[in-house]
Structures are given as structure tokens and as C-alpha cells.
mmCIF file of C-alpha atoms in Angstrom:
data_model
loop_
_atom_site.group_PDB
_atom_site.id
_atom_site.type_symbol
_atom_site.label_atom_id
_atom_site.label_comp_id
_atom_site.label_asym_id
_atom_site.label_seq_id
_atom_site.Cartn_x
_atom_site.Cartn_y
_atom_site.Cartn_z
ATOM 1 C CA MET A 1 -6.719 8.847 -34.360
ATOM 2 C CA GLU A 2 -2.777 8.966 -34.496
ATOM 3 C CA ALA A 3 -1.058 5.623 -34.028
ATOM 4 C CA ASN A 4 2.120 6.180 -31.959
ATOM 5 C CA GLY A 5 4.072 3.391 -30.543
ATOM 6 C CA HIS A 6 4.109 -0.410 -30.322
ATOM 7 C CA TYR A 7 4.883 -2.012 -26.958
ATOM 8 C CA ASP A 8 4.772 -5.240 -25.149
ATOM 9 C CA VAL A 9 3.271 -3.882 -21.791
ATOM 10 C CA ILE A 10 1.302 -0.704 -21.523
ATOM 11 C CA ILE A 11 0.971 0.380 -17.861
ATOM 12 C CA ALA A 12 -1.824 2.859 -16.994
ATOM 13 C CA GLY A 13 -0.774 4.607 -13.980
ATOM 14 C CA GLY A 14 2.762 5.711 -13.306
ATOM 15 C CA GLY A 15 2.390 6.229 -9.546
ATOM 16 C CA LEU A 16 4.159 4.136 -6.884
ATOM 17 C CA VAL A 17 2.727 0.825 -8.081
ATOM 18 C CA GLY A 18 3.096 1.416 -11.733
ATOM 19 C CA ALA A 19 6.677 2.685 -11.433
ATOM 20 C CA SER A 20 7.511 -0.315 -9.286
ATOM 21 C CA LEU A 21 6.426 -2.622 -11.958
ATOM 22 C CA CYS A 22 8.405 -0.749 -14.513
ATOM 23 C CA SER A 23 11.521 -1.066 -12.270
ATOM 24 C CA ALA A 24 10.770 -4.732 -11.738
ATOM 25 C CA LEU A 25 10.857 -5.284 -15.415
ATOM 26 C CA ALA A 26 13.886 -3.162 -16.121
ATOM 27 C CA GLY A 27 16.093 -6.114 -16.804
ATOM 28 C CA SER A 28 13.584 -7.861 -19.192
ATOM 29 C CA PRO A 29 13.421 -7.736 -22.936
ATOM 30 C CA LEU A 30 10.008 -6.110 -22.801
ATOM 31 C CA ARG A 31 9.112 -2.726 -24.229
ATOM 32 C CA LEU A 32 7.075 -0.776 -21.700
ATOM 33 C CA ALA A 33 4.865 2.349 -22.040
ATOM 34 C CA VAL A 34 3.580 4.218 -18.917
ATOM 35 C CA VAL A 35 0.485 6.465 -19.148
ATOM 36 C CA GLU A 36 0.101 8.731 -16.124
ATOM 37 C CA PRO A 37 -2.615 11.480 -15.941
ATOM 38 C CA VAL A 38 -0.907 13.750 -13.256
ATOM 39 C CA ALA A 39 2.291 15.632 -13.994
ATOM 40 C CA ARG A 40 5.303 14.744 -11.876
ATOM 41 C CA ARG A 41 5.458 16.940 -8.710
ATOM 42 C CA ALA A 42 2.041 18.405 -9.508
ATOM 43 C CA PRO A 43 -0.078 19.284 -6.386
ATOM 44 C CA GLY A 44 -2.383 16.536 -6.991
ATOM 45 C CA GLN A 45 0.261 13.796 -7.588
ATOM 46 C CA PRO A 46 -0.256 11.149 -4.925
ATOM 47 C CA SER A 47 3.239 9.995 -5.018
ATOM 48 C CA PHE A 48 4.217 13.343 -3.641
ATOM 49 C CA ASP A 49 1.593 13.861 -0.811
ATOM 50 C CA GLU A 50 2.281 14.074 2.857
ATOM 51 C CA ARG A 51 1.490 10.563 3.787
ATOM 52 C CA MET A 52 3.982 8.129 5.098
ATOM 53 C CA THR A 53 3.920 4.387 4.090
ATOM 54 C CA ALA A 54 4.690 1.524 6.282
ATOM 55 C CA LEU A 55 6.877 -1.027 4.270
ATOM 56 C CA ALA A 56 6.811 -4.725 5.293
ATOM 57 C CA PRO A 57 9.992 -6.748 5.243
ATOM 58 C CA THR A 58 8.932 -8.283 1.958
ATOM 59 C CA THR A 59 8.476 -4.985 0.308
ATOM 60 C CA ARG A 60 11.852 -3.977 1.564
ATOM 61 C CA ARG A 61 13.341 -7.125 -0.020
ATOM 62 C CA ILE A 62 11.640 -6.191 -3.275
ATOM 63 C CA PHE A 63 13.241 -2.834 -3.322
ATOM 64 C CA GLU A 64 16.646 -4.511 -2.338
ATOM 65 C CA ALA A 65 16.218 -6.915 -5.289
ATOM 66 C CA LEU A 66 15.602 -3.833 -7.601
ATOM 67 C CA GLY A 67 18.567 -2.117 -6.338
ATOM 68 C CA LEU A 68 16.599 0.858 -5.001
ATOM 69 C CA TRP A 69 16.688 0.406 -1.145
ATOM 70 C CA SER A 70 19.884 2.167 -0.705
ATOM 71 C CA GLN A 71 18.234 5.346 -2.041
ATOM 72 C CA ILE A 72 15.170 4.741 0.193
ATOM 73 C CA ARG A 73 16.794 3.762 3.356
ATOM 74 C CA PRO A 74 18.118 7.352 4.389
ATOM 75 C CA ASP A 75 14.553 8.323 5.006
ATOM 76 C CA ALA A 76 13.234 4.962 6.221
ATOM 77 C CA ALA A 77 12.546 4.621 10.033
ATOM 78 C CA PRO A 78 12.789 1.088 11.223
ATOM 79 C CA ILE A 79 9.984 -0.390 13.357
ATOM 80 C CA ARG A 80 11.649 -2.307 16.162
ATOM 81 C CA GLN A 81 8.491 -2.898 18.139
ATOM 82 C CA ILE A 82 4.676 -2.799 17.769
ATOM 83 C CA HIS A 83 2.485 -1.907 20.797
ATOM 84 C CA VAL A 84 -1.315 -2.692 20.259
ATOM 85 C CA SER A 85 -3.891 -1.641 22.717
ATOM 86 C CA ASP A 86 -7.540 -1.019 23.155
ATOM 87 C CA ARG A 87 -8.484 2.441 24.712
ATOM 88 C CA GLY A 88 -10.136 2.205 28.133
ATOM 89 C CA ARG A 89 -8.959 -1.415 28.632
ATOM 90 C CA PRO A 90 -5.817 -2.912 30.214
ATOM 91 C CA GLY A 91 -5.140 -5.524 27.566
ATOM 92 C CA PHE A 92 -2.315 -5.060 24.988
ATOM 93 C CA VAL A 93 0.071 -6.836 22.789
ATOM 94 C CA ARG A 94 3.879 -6.285 22.364
ATOM 95 C CA MET A 95 5.626 -7.511 19.262
ATOM 96 C CA SER A 96 9.340 -7.083 18.685
ATOM 97 C CA ALA A 97 11.851 -7.548 15.855
ATOM 98 C CA ALA A 98 13.987 -9.549 18.240
ATOM 99 C CA GLU A 99 11.306 -12.139 18.885
ATOM 100 C CA GLU A 100 10.928 -12.508 15.154
ATOM 101 C CA GLY A 101 14.568 -12.839 14.403
ATOM 102 C CA VAL A 102 14.667 -9.814 12.128
ATOM 103 C CA ASP A 103 16.402 -6.430 12.411
ATOM 104 C CA ALA A 104 13.012 -4.654 11.770
ATOM 105 C CA LEU A 105 9.309 -5.406 11.664
ATOM 106 C CA GLY A 106 8.985 -2.863 8.750
ATOM 107 C CA HIS A 107 10.139 0.557 8.026
ATOM 108 C CA VAL A 108 8.092 3.880 7.661
ATOM 109 C CA VAL A 109 9.046 5.919 4.573
ATOM 110 C CA PRO A 110 7.601 9.292 3.320
ATOM 111 C CA ASN A 111 5.670 8.974 0.080
ATOM 112 C CA ARG A 112 7.795 11.797 -1.150
ATOM 113 C CA ARG A 113 10.929 9.740 -0.982
ATOM 114 C CA LEU A 114 9.251 6.896 -2.865
ATOM 115 C CA GLY A 115 7.827 9.356 -5.268
ATOM 116 C CA THR A 116 11.336 10.747 -6.039
ATOM 117 C CA VAL A 117 13.152 7.348 -6.234
ATOM 118 C CA LEU A 118 10.871 5.312 -8.375
ATOM 119 C CA PRO A 119 10.050 7.834 -11.158
ATOM 120 C CA ALA A 120 13.847 8.587 -11.366
ATOM 121 C CA ALA A 121 14.679 4.880 -11.710
ATOM 122 C CA VAL A 122 11.955 4.548 -14.521
ATOM 123 C CA ALA A 123 13.242 7.447 -16.439
ATOM 124 C CA ALA A 124 16.676 5.931 -16.337
ATOM 125 C CA GLN A 125 15.420 2.653 -18.023
ATOM 126 C CA ASP A 126 16.124 2.125 -21.914
ATOM 127 C CA ASN A 127 12.877 0.016 -22.245
ATOM 128 C CA VAL A 128 10.332 2.603 -21.036
ATOM 129 C CA THR A 129 8.363 5.390 -22.814
ATOM 130 C CA GLU A 130 6.301 7.759 -20.646
ATOM 131 C CA TYR A 131 3.233 9.634 -21.673
ATOM 132 C CA CYS A 132 2.637 12.110 -18.914
ATOM 133 C CA PRO A 133 0.289 13.884 -18.419
ATOM 134 C CA ALA A 134 -1.939 11.575 -20.492
ATOM 135 C CA GLU A 135 -5.285 9.708 -19.803
ATOM 136 C CA VAL A 136 -6.494 6.521 -21.110
ATOM 137 C CA THR A 137 -9.783 7.122 -22.890
ATOM 138 C CA GLY A 138 -10.561 3.669 -24.602
ATOM 139 C CA VAL A 139 -9.383 0.108 -24.814
ATOM 140 C CA GLU A 140 -9.840 -2.279 -27.666
ATOM 141 C CA THR A 141 -8.630 -5.900 -27.658
ATOM 142 C CA ASP A 142 -8.316 -8.744 -30.222
ATOM 143 C CA ALA A 143 -6.528 -11.944 -30.506
ATOM 144 C CA GLU A 144 -3.165 -10.286 -31.313
ATOM 145 C CA GLY A 145 -3.127 -7.540 -28.930
ATOM 146 C CA VAL A 146 -4.542 -4.465 -27.248
ATOM 147 C CA SER A 147 -5.012 -0.879 -28.510
ATOM 148 C CA VAL A 148 -5.024 1.741 -25.849
ATOM 149 C CA HIS A 149 -6.435 5.225 -26.705
ATOM 150 C CA ILE A 150 -4.979 7.943 -24.885
ATOM 151 C CA SER A 151 -5.404 11.782 -24.720
ATOM 152 C CA ASP A 152 -2.507 14.104 -24.015
ATOM 153 C CA GLU A 153 -1.175 17.429 -24.947
ATOM 154 C CA ALA A 154 -0.548 16.350 -28.506
ATOM 155 C CA GLY A 155 -4.215 15.184 -28.978
ATOM 156 C CA GLN A 156 -5.727 11.715 -29.320
ATOM 157 C CA ARG A 157 -3.438 8.783 -30.187
ATOM 158 C CA SER A 158 -3.402 4.997 -29.984
ATOM 159 C CA LEU A 159 -0.772 2.816 -28.323
ATOM 160 C CA ARG A 160 -0.537 -0.823 -29.367
ATOM 161 C CA GLY A 161 0.595 -3.613 -26.908
ATOM 162 C CA ARG A 162 0.318 -7.142 -25.981
ATOM 163 C CA LEU A 163 -0.847 -6.464 -22.449
ATOM 164 C CA LEU A 164 -2.532 -3.667 -20.543
ATOM 165 C CA VAL A 165 -1.852 -3.269 -16.798
ATOM 166 C CA GLY A 166 -4.309 -1.187 -14.926
ATOM 167 C CA ALA A 167 -2.326 0.548 -12.052
ATOM 168 C CA ASP A 168 -4.348 3.575 -12.029
ATOM 169 C CA GLY A 169 -5.707 3.542 -8.383
ATOM 170 C CA ALA A 170 -9.002 2.882 -6.608
ATOM 171 C CA ARG A 171 -11.068 4.946 -9.037
ATOM 172 C CA SER A 172 -9.455 3.081 -11.985
ATOM 173 C CA ALA A 173 -10.404 4.339 -15.366
ATOM 174 C CA VAL A 174 -9.201 1.073 -16.876
ATOM 175 C CA ARG A 175 -11.245 -1.022 -14.612
ATOM 176 C CA GLU A 176 -14.416 0.947 -15.678
ATOM 177 C CA ILE A 177 -13.545 0.806 -19.383
ATOM 178 C CA LEU A 178 -13.077 -2.927 -19.231
ATOM 179 C CA GLY A 179 -16.353 -3.341 -17.516
ATOM 180 C CA LEU A 180 -14.868 -5.143 -14.463
ATOM 181 C CA GLU A 181 -17.114 -4.789 -11.475
ATOM 182 C CA ALA A 182 -15.943 -3.865 -8.043
ATOM 183 C CA ARG A 183 -17.447 -4.450 -4.572
ATOM 184 C CA TRP A 184 -17.254 -1.474 -2.476
ATOM 185 C CA ARG A 185 -17.943 -1.132 1.323
ATOM 186 C CA GLY A 186 -17.539 2.375 2.895
ATOM 187 C CA TYR A 187 -16.560 2.511 6.629
ATOM 188 C CA GLY A 188 -17.988 6.011 7.163
ATOM 189 C CA GLN A 189 -14.587 7.053 8.345
ATOM 190 C CA CYS A 190 -11.638 9.166 7.328
ATOM 191 C CA ALA A 191 -8.023 8.947 8.098
ATOM 192 C CA VAL A 192 -6.517 12.152 9.379
ATOM 193 C CA ILE A 193 -2.796 12.253 8.651
ATOM 194 C CA ALA A 194 -0.071 14.483 10.037
ATOM 195 C CA ASN A 195 3.511 14.444 11.261
ATOM 196 C CA LEU A 196 4.042 14.832 15.040
ATOM 197 C CA VAL A 197 7.002 15.910 17.250
ATOM 198 C CA PRO A 198 6.658 14.036 20.607
ATOM 199 C CA GLU A 199 8.469 14.934 23.862
ATOM 200 C CA HIS A 200 10.293 11.581 24.113
ATOM 201 C CA ASP A 201 12.102 9.346 21.482
ATOM 202 C CA HIS A 202 9.918 6.954 19.815
ATOM 203 C CA ARG A 203 12.820 4.372 19.979
ATOM 204 C CA GLY A 204 11.329 2.670 16.934
ATOM 205 C CA VAL A 205 7.997 1.715 18.561
ATOM 206 C CA ALA A 206 4.855 1.792 16.391
ATOM 207 C CA TYR A 207 1.603 2.276 18.337
ATOM 208 C CA GLU A 208 -1.733 0.957 17.152
ATOM 209 C CA ARG A 209 -4.480 2.114 19.485
ATOM 210 C CA PHE A 210 -8.037 1.035 18.990
ATOM 211 C CA THR A 211 -10.750 3.544 20.052
ATOM 212 C CA PRO A 212 -14.561 3.533 19.507
ATOM 213 C CA ASP A 213 -14.089 5.970 16.641
ATOM 214 C CA GLY A 214 -11.548 3.679 14.947
ATOM 215 C CA PRO A 215 -7.816 2.915 14.958
ATOM 216 C CA LEU A 216 -5.309 5.496 15.866
ATOM 217 C CA ALA A 217 -1.748 4.785 14.755
ATOM 218 C CA VAL A 218 1.507 6.700 15.770
ATOM 219 C CA LEU A 219 4.378 5.377 13.724
ATOM 220 C CA PRO A 220 8.167 6.201 14.124
ATOM 221 C CA ALA A 221 9.668 8.421 11.615
ATOM 222 C CA THR A 222 13.012 10.044 10.949
ATOM 223 C CA ASP A 223 14.576 12.989 12.746
ATOM 224 C CA GLY A 224 12.516 12.239 15.924
ATOM 225 C CA ARG A 225 9.149 12.696 14.323
ATOM 226 C CA CYS A 226 6.288 10.353 14.384
ATOM 227 C CA ALA A 227 3.584 9.837 11.613
ATOM 228 C CA LEU A 228 -0.020 9.955 12.731
ATOM 229 C CA VAL A 229 -2.882 8.048 11.144
ATOM 230 C CA TRP A 230 -6.081 9.026 13.080
ATOM 231 C CA THR A 231 -9.287 7.303 12.034
ATOM 232 C CA LEU A 232 -12.477 9.428 12.675
ATOM 233 C CA PRO A 233 -16.092 9.117 11.674
ATOM 234 C CA GLU A 234 -16.746 11.350 8.586
ATOM 235 C CA SER A 235 -18.984 13.538 10.734
ATOM 236 C CA ARG A 236 -16.268 14.607 12.856
ATOM 237 C CA VAL A 237 -13.452 15.121 10.392
ATOM 238 C CA GLU A 238 -14.038 18.785 9.515
ATOM 239 C CA ASP A 239 -14.127 19.704 13.174
ATOM 240 C CA ALA A 240 -10.800 18.030 13.857
ATOM 241 C CA LEU A 241 -9.182 19.629 10.691
ATOM 242 C CA SER A 242 -10.574 23.043 11.782
ATOM 243 C CA LEU A 243 -8.891 22.914 15.344
ATOM 244 C CA ASN A 244 -5.687 25.125 15.883
ATOM 245 C CA ASP A 245 -2.572 23.142 16.668
ATOM 246 C CA ASP A 246 -2.903 23.295 20.410
ATOM 247 C CA ALA A 247 -6.499 22.073 20.468
ATOM 248 C CA PHE A 248 -5.824 19.258 17.938
ATOM 249 C CA LEU A 249 -2.828 17.974 20.060
ATOM 250 C CA ALA A 250 -4.827 18.099 23.281
ATOM 251 C CA ALA A 251 -7.643 16.069 21.595
ATOM 252 C CA LEU A 252 -5.031 13.587 20.270
ATOM 253 C CA GLN A 253 -3.147 13.423 23.600
ATOM 254 C CA GLU A 254 -6.343 12.561 25.365
ATOM 255 C CA ARG A 255 -6.948 9.574 23.069
ATOM 256 C CA PHE A 256 -3.418 8.382 22.776
ATOM 257 C CA GLY A 257 -2.076 8.885 26.256
ATOM 258 C CA HIS A 258 1.444 9.906 27.283
ATOM 259 C CA ARG A 259 3.480 6.869 26.125
ATOM 260 C CA LEU A 260 5.683 9.384 24.267
ATOM 261 C CA GLY A 261 5.293 12.138 26.770
ATOM 262 C CA ARG A 262 3.765 15.554 25.638
ATOM 263 C CA LEU A 263 2.956 15.880 21.838
ATOM 264 C CA LEU A 264 4.752 19.103 21.162
ATOM 265 C CA LYS A 265 4.028 19.934 17.437
ATOM 266 C CA VAL A 266 1.867 18.886 14.595
ATOM 267 C CA SER A 267 2.177 19.519 10.840
ATOM 268 C CA GLU A 268 -0.539 20.538 8.472
ATOM 269 C CA ARG A 269 -3.310 17.920 8.512
ATOM 270 C CA HIS A 270 -4.984 16.085 5.698
ATOM 271 C CA ALA A 271 -7.998 13.738 5.516
ATOM 272 C CA TYR A 272 -8.763 10.735 3.172
ATOM 273 C CA PRO A 273 -11.971 8.731 3.145
ATOM 274 C CA LEU A 274 -11.678 4.993 3.967
ATOM 275 C CA GLY A 275 -13.308 2.024 2.367
ATOM 276 C CA TRP A 276 -12.825 -1.509 1.157
ATOM 277 C CA MET A 277 -13.023 -2.376 -2.456
ATOM 278 C CA ARG A 278 -12.162 -5.580 -4.463
ATOM 279 C CA ALA A 279 -12.573 -6.022 -8.101
ATOM 280 C CA SER A 280 -14.679 -9.028 -8.958
ATOM 281 C CA ARG A 281 -11.952 -10.124 -11.296
ATOM 282 C CA VAL A 282 -8.561 -8.900 -11.692
ATOM 283 C CA THR A 283 -8.087 -10.043 -15.416
ATOM 284 C CA ALA A 284 -9.869 -9.512 -18.844
ATOM 285 C CA GLU A 285 -8.831 -10.092 -22.254
ATOM 286 C CA ARG A 286 -5.176 -9.003 -22.464
ATOM 287 C CA SER A 287 -5.638 -6.826 -19.358
ATOM 288 C CA VAL A 288 -4.840 -7.168 -15.683
ATOM 289 C CA LEU A 289 -5.543 -5.066 -12.588
ATOM 290 C CA ILE A 290 -2.804 -4.380 -9.815
ATOM 291 C CA GLY A 291 -2.674 -2.442 -6.711
ATOM 292 C CA ASN A 292 -5.472 -0.228 -5.690
ATOM 293 C CA ALA A 293 -7.223 -0.850 -9.022
ATOM 294 C CA ALA A 294 -7.767 -4.352 -7.892
ATOM 295 C CA HIS A 295 -8.154 -3.940 -4.162
ATOM 296 C CA THR A 296 -8.466 -1.105 -1.619
ATOM 297 C CA LEU A 297 -7.882 -1.687 2.205
ATOM 298 C CA HIS A 298 -8.406 0.255 5.348
ATOM 299 C CA PRO A 299 -4.982 1.560 6.684
ATOM 300 C CA VAL A 300 -5.191 -0.539 9.797
ATOM 301 C CA ALA A 301 -1.877 -2.651 10.089
ATOM 302 C CA GLY A 302 -0.543 -0.981 7.034
ATOM 303 C CA GLN A 303 -1.301 -3.708 4.506
ATOM 304 C CA GLY A 304 -2.373 -1.727 1.342
ATOM 305 C CA PHE A 305 0.824 -0.851 -0.464
ATOM 306 C CA ASN A 306 2.568 -4.093 0.622
ATOM 307 C CA LEU A 307 -0.195 -6.210 -0.926
ATOM 308 C CA ALA A 308 0.164 -4.006 -4.117
ATOM 309 C CA MET A 309 4.038 -4.608 -4.099
ATOM 310 C CA ARG A 310 3.440 -8.390 -4.010
ATOM 311 C CA ASP A 311 1.100 -7.896 -6.992
ATOM 312 C CA VAL A 312 4.162 -6.120 -8.721
ATOM 313 C CA ALA A 313 6.641 -8.923 -7.771
ATOM 314 C CA VAL A 314 4.298 -11.790 -8.950
ATOM 315 C CA LEU A 315 3.233 -10.140 -12.196
ATOM 316 C CA ALA A 316 6.760 -9.190 -12.953
ATOM 317 C CA GLU A 317 7.846 -12.830 -12.519
ATOM 318 C CA GLN A 318 5.103 -14.225 -14.642
ATOM 319 C CA LEU A 319 5.671 -11.771 -17.490
ATOM 320 C CA HIS A 320 9.382 -12.113 -17.384
ATOM 321 C CA GLY A 321 9.141 -15.811 -17.425
ATOM 322 C CA ALA A 322 6.702 -15.887 -20.354
ATOM 323 C CA ALA A 323 9.035 -13.396 -22.333
ATOM 324 C CA LEU A 324 12.101 -15.581 -21.694
ATOM 325 C CA ALA A 325 10.250 -18.624 -22.869
ATOM 326 C CA GLY A 326 9.101 -16.873 -26.003
ATOM 327 C CA GLY A 327 5.571 -16.894 -25.137
ATOM 328 C CA ASP A 328 2.766 -14.440 -25.472
ATOM 329 C CA ILE A 329 2.689 -12.289 -22.227
ATOM 330 C CA GLY A 330 -0.888 -11.334 -22.896
ATOM 331 C CA ASP A 331 -2.112 -14.869 -23.182
ATOM 332 C CA ALA A 332 -5.127 -15.880 -21.008
ATOM 333 C CA ARG A 333 -3.147 -18.653 -19.380
ATOM 334 C CA VAL A 334 -0.339 -16.279 -18.263
ATOM 335 C CA LEU A 335 -2.950 -13.968 -16.688
ATOM 336 C CA GLU A 336 -4.942 -16.664 -15.078
ATOM 337 C CA ALA A 337 -1.806 -18.093 -13.558
ATOM 338 C CA TYR A 338 -1.178 -14.579 -12.043
ATOM 339 C CA ALA A 339 -4.681 -14.351 -10.701
ATOM 340 C CA ASP A 340 -4.407 -17.938 -9.145
ATOM 341 C CA LEU A 341 -1.170 -16.986 -7.361
ATOM 342 C CA ARG A 342 -2.618 -13.795 -5.975
ATOM 343 C CA ARG A 343 -5.964 -15.143 -4.760
ATOM 344 C CA GLN A 344 -4.955 -16.653 -1.348
ATOM 345 C CA ASP A 345 -2.974 -13.568 -0.528
ATOM 346 C CA TYR A 346 -5.979 -11.271 -1.213
ATOM 347 C CA ARG A 347 -8.279 -13.519 0.831
ATOM 348 C CA LEU A 348 -5.989 -13.660 3.809
ATOM 349 C CA VAL A 349 -5.023 -9.855 3.900
ATOM 350 C CA MET A 350 -8.230 -8.368 3.031
ATOM 351 C CA GLY A 351 -10.048 -10.682 5.680
ATOM 352 C CA PHE A 352 -7.383 -9.743 8.320
ATOM 353 C CA THR A 353 -7.721 -6.031 7.863
ATOM 354 C CA HIS A 354 -11.508 -5.907 7.542
ATOM 355 C CA GLY A 355 -11.840 -8.267 10.649
ATOM 356 C CA LEU A 356 -9.582 -5.829 12.673
ATOM 357 C CA VAL A 357 -11.664 -2.903 11.745
ATOM 358 C CA THR A 358 -15.036 -4.553 12.467
ATOM 359 C CA LEU A 359 -13.650 -5.994 15.738
ATOM 360 C CA PHE A 360 -12.099 -2.933 17.174
ATOM 361 C CA SER A 361 -14.461 -0.382 15.848
ATOM 362 C CA ASN A 362 -17.334 -1.783 17.763
ATOM 363 C CA ASP A 363 -18.077 -0.741 21.247
ATOM 364 C CA LEU A 364 -20.764 -3.283 22.096
ATOM 365 C CA PRO A 365 -20.815 -4.001 25.806
ATOM 366 C CA LEU A 366 -20.352 -7.809 25.426
ATOM 367 C CA LEU A 367 -17.669 -7.522 22.735
ATOM 368 C CA ALA A 368 -15.284 -5.157 24.479
ATOM 369 C CA PRO A 369 -14.237 -7.566 27.318
ATOM 370 C CA MET A 370 -13.837 -10.424 24.875
ATOM 371 C CA ARG A 371 -11.613 -8.238 22.613
ATOM 372 C CA ASN A 372 -9.534 -7.161 25.596
ATOM 373 C CA ALA A 373 -9.129 -10.835 26.649
ATOM 374 C CA GLY A 374 -8.104 -11.708 23.148
ATOM 375 C CA LEU A 375 -5.264 -9.135 23.276
ATOM 376 C CA VAL A 376 -4.116 -10.446 26.621
ATOM 377 C CA ALA A 377 -4.158 -13.993 25.304
ATOM 378 C CA MET A 378 -2.203 -13.104 22.171
ATOM 379 C CA ASP A 379 0.450 -11.371 24.138
ATOM 380 C CA LEU A 380 0.938 -14.487 26.262
ATOM 381 C CA LEU A 381 0.528 -17.265 23.421
ATOM 382 C CA PRO A 382 3.745 -16.999 21.164
ATOM 383 C CA GLY A 383 2.223 -19.186 18.540
ATOM 384 C CA VAL A 384 -0.877 -17.015 18.087
ATOM 385 C CA LYS A 385 1.269 -13.742 18.060
ATOM 386 C CA ARG A 386 3.610 -15.385 15.562
ATOM 387 C CA ARG A 387 0.734 -16.169 13.124
ATOM 388 C CA PHE A 388 -0.524 -12.635 13.430
ATOM 389 C CA MET A 389 2.948 -11.226 12.780
ATOM 390 C CA ARG A 390 3.638 -13.354 9.662
ATOM 391 C CA THR A 391 0.406 -11.992 8.109
ATOM 392 C CA ALA A 392 1.265 -8.521 9.115
ATOM 393 C CA MET A 393 4.784 -8.872 7.783
ATOM 394 C CA GLY A 394 3.615 -10.348 4.506
ATOM 395 C CA ARG A 395 5.121 -13.768 5.008
ATOM 396 C CA ALA A 396 2.166 -15.847 5.494
ATOM 397 C CA GLY A 397 2.168 -17.660 2.280
ATOM 398 C CA TRP A 398 4.070 -18.396 -1.001
ATOM 399 C CA LEU A 399 6.432 -15.487 -1.974
ATOM 400 C CA PRO A 400 7.668 -14.726 -5.454
ATOM 401 C CA ARG A 401 11.498 -14.157 -6.121
ATOM 402 C CA LEU A 402 11.546 -10.443 -5.761
ATOM 403 C CA ALA A 403 9.797 -10.696 -2.322
ATOM 404 C CA ARG A 404 12.457 -13.055 -1.195
ATOM 405 C CA GLY A 405 15.207 -10.498 -2.321
ATOM 406 C CA LEU A 406 16.159 -12.466 -5.302
ATOM 407 C CA PRO A 407 16.292 -11.011 -8.882
ATOM 408 C CA LEU A 408 14.077 -12.474 -11.612
ATOM 409 C CA GLU A 409 15.330 -15.583 -13.428
ATOM 410 C CA GLY A 410 18.131 -14.605 -15.906
ATOM 411 C CA THR A 411 18.755 -11.001 -14.560
ATOM 412 C CA ALA A 412 21.619 -9.779 -12.529
#
């Protein structure tokens, strides 16, 4: 097998999370390699699919610290208010940016914009070598480093590094090769996503409506559009996708209501299966998992990508600090420090999202009125609502420098 390249960090997965880690380490002395199996702009490249992503304020600050927010902002629709309701019940919760003392509770950005800005930033870095399309086929570790075997158009080759980062998604090949077990829990649901044109201006309001089928989110987007994330049981997804536009809009209108007037247009629809996954461990010898390779969430409350971006911010800070101190970035102590810093955030956010799905996708007669009363109480009790919002905004615990909008130590 051909040996080709010696690096400090080898990142398996060059999608949104892997590319963000590269950008976070742009000002470091570390040499990076990125191994991405799907060619840029290929039909199957997730970074260029039709989904939109809700960015928490902490994620916005990370992009600001990386100097990328100005390129993302033109396609970022601010969330000024959030309206949470339970279909068929009068209770609801209203949250506003003004109450939280911020200009926006978050922003909604097309994946295509992120998938354009982030790879371009990586391509401009002097400390990055990309292997794309290429797949990781094997990993060998020893006391001095890690050998990552890859397959690409040139054949089989081996990359040598001090640390391997698995950022290759929920079906992570790296996680499987390393033998790190994962706990899976399917929800028996799929998310149907599309873009909508409503009759009335959304005015920056994000709607999260809970139905017996699952949550239905209508999020503000640019140019007067809205992004739809409609959770349905797996058994009903094909029927929903097969409806013509008028029938689909009528079914959606019946469940969502008329808060935005009539729903006038809908784009092509796509569906994605939903589940919960957490790796039993996120570290192994000279290896670490981040993003969906380490944890996968239900899209309710839009936490998945934001949790992954805090992975990026914490890991970048740990690696950059170790490098400046002349230490070994793949040392077990560095990786365990990372895992310790991420543990509380995982527990809080994963419990938060799973609890919402369990509570609001259950139509038990005794539970429904209690749930409705809980929404009313939250709307009336500022302290309860504020704790909820701090979790949703990614501000519930300790934050690394990038998530506070600060550059890494020793960088401009």
C-alpha cells in the first residue's frame, strides 16, 4: 500500500462538521488532511441537499469568530419569535428575542449556503490537504501515531497522523472500524422537508406545533419563504410524498392552521428517517468522534447541528492549546479532557430533545391535559421559560472560546 502524506490531524468526513473543524484550526500550526467520500456538489452530497438548518446564537458566534458569518448572513433568516403549541389544545408558549435581550433567537440557513461557504474556506487554507472522493478502509494505531488507510481514484494508500477525527456522520465508518459501540433508538418517524410560500409574511416567527403524529415545524426563511419539517409515521410518508402540491398543502394546512394565511406553494419534498443515537464512547486510541458520528438527535428544537458545532469549538480549543504547548495532540489525556468537557452538554441536550419527542408525540388521554397545562405554565413563568430558552440557544453550560465569539488563544 502506498504511503502518502504525514499530518497532525486526519479528519474523516469533509461535510459541514468536518469542514468547520478545518476552519477552526486554520490559524493553528497543525497540518490537516480531510478524507471525504462524496465529491463536492455530487447529487448525494449532504452539504448540498435541500434541507435548512437552524443555527443557535452560539453557532453564529462560532462562525463570526471564524470570519465566515459575513458570507453566510445574506441567506440567514433571523428568528425573532418562537411559537410553540399543541394541536387541538389551547395552551401555547411564546418566546421572543427581545425578552432574551438578543437580536435573534437563531437563524435559519440553507444547507447549500453552508455547503458552499465552508468547503471554499477549507480550500483556501494552506495547512489542509483534501482527499475527495476517498473512503477510509482501515485504521491502525500505535504509541506514536495513527495510520489511516484510504481508497481513492489513485488506488489504496496510507496516511499517517497523530490524531484521527471521525466526522463522517451517523453511519460512521470510522466508528465501526474502531469498534466503538453505538446505542440506537428509532422513532418510527420520518421528517418530510420542503420549502413553503405562505400568504402572509412570517415576520421572523418560527412555529413548532406538536401533533399526535409528531412535531411540525415551520421556520422563517429568506425571500418570504418558510422551511417545513413535518414529522410523520414511517407508514404514512410515502402517501404524503405522492400527493400533488394542492393535496399536500391542504393536508398541511389542516394540521398547521392559518397563522400564516393560506399556504400557496410548496417545493419538491424529501424525507429522512429519524432516530436517536449516542456512541458508547467518543474517544479511542488516538481517535475521537464528533458530530453525528458521536450523537444523532431528532430535529425537534433544532439541536443537532448546534451540538456538533460545540464539538468543533471544544475540540479545536483543546488541540490548538496542546499544539501551542508543544504537547502530543493525540495523547489520551487531551482526548479525555475533550470528552469530559462535552459530557454535560450531551446529557442535557439529548435528554431535552428526547423528552420533547416522548412527551409531545404521545396522545394518552391523561397526558394531553397535563402537557397543555405545562405549556400554559411555561408561558406565564419567566424563569421556567428562560431555562428552556437557554438550553435551546446552546447557552445552558460552559462555552468554549469560539462559541463566545472569541478566537482561539494566540490567533488573530
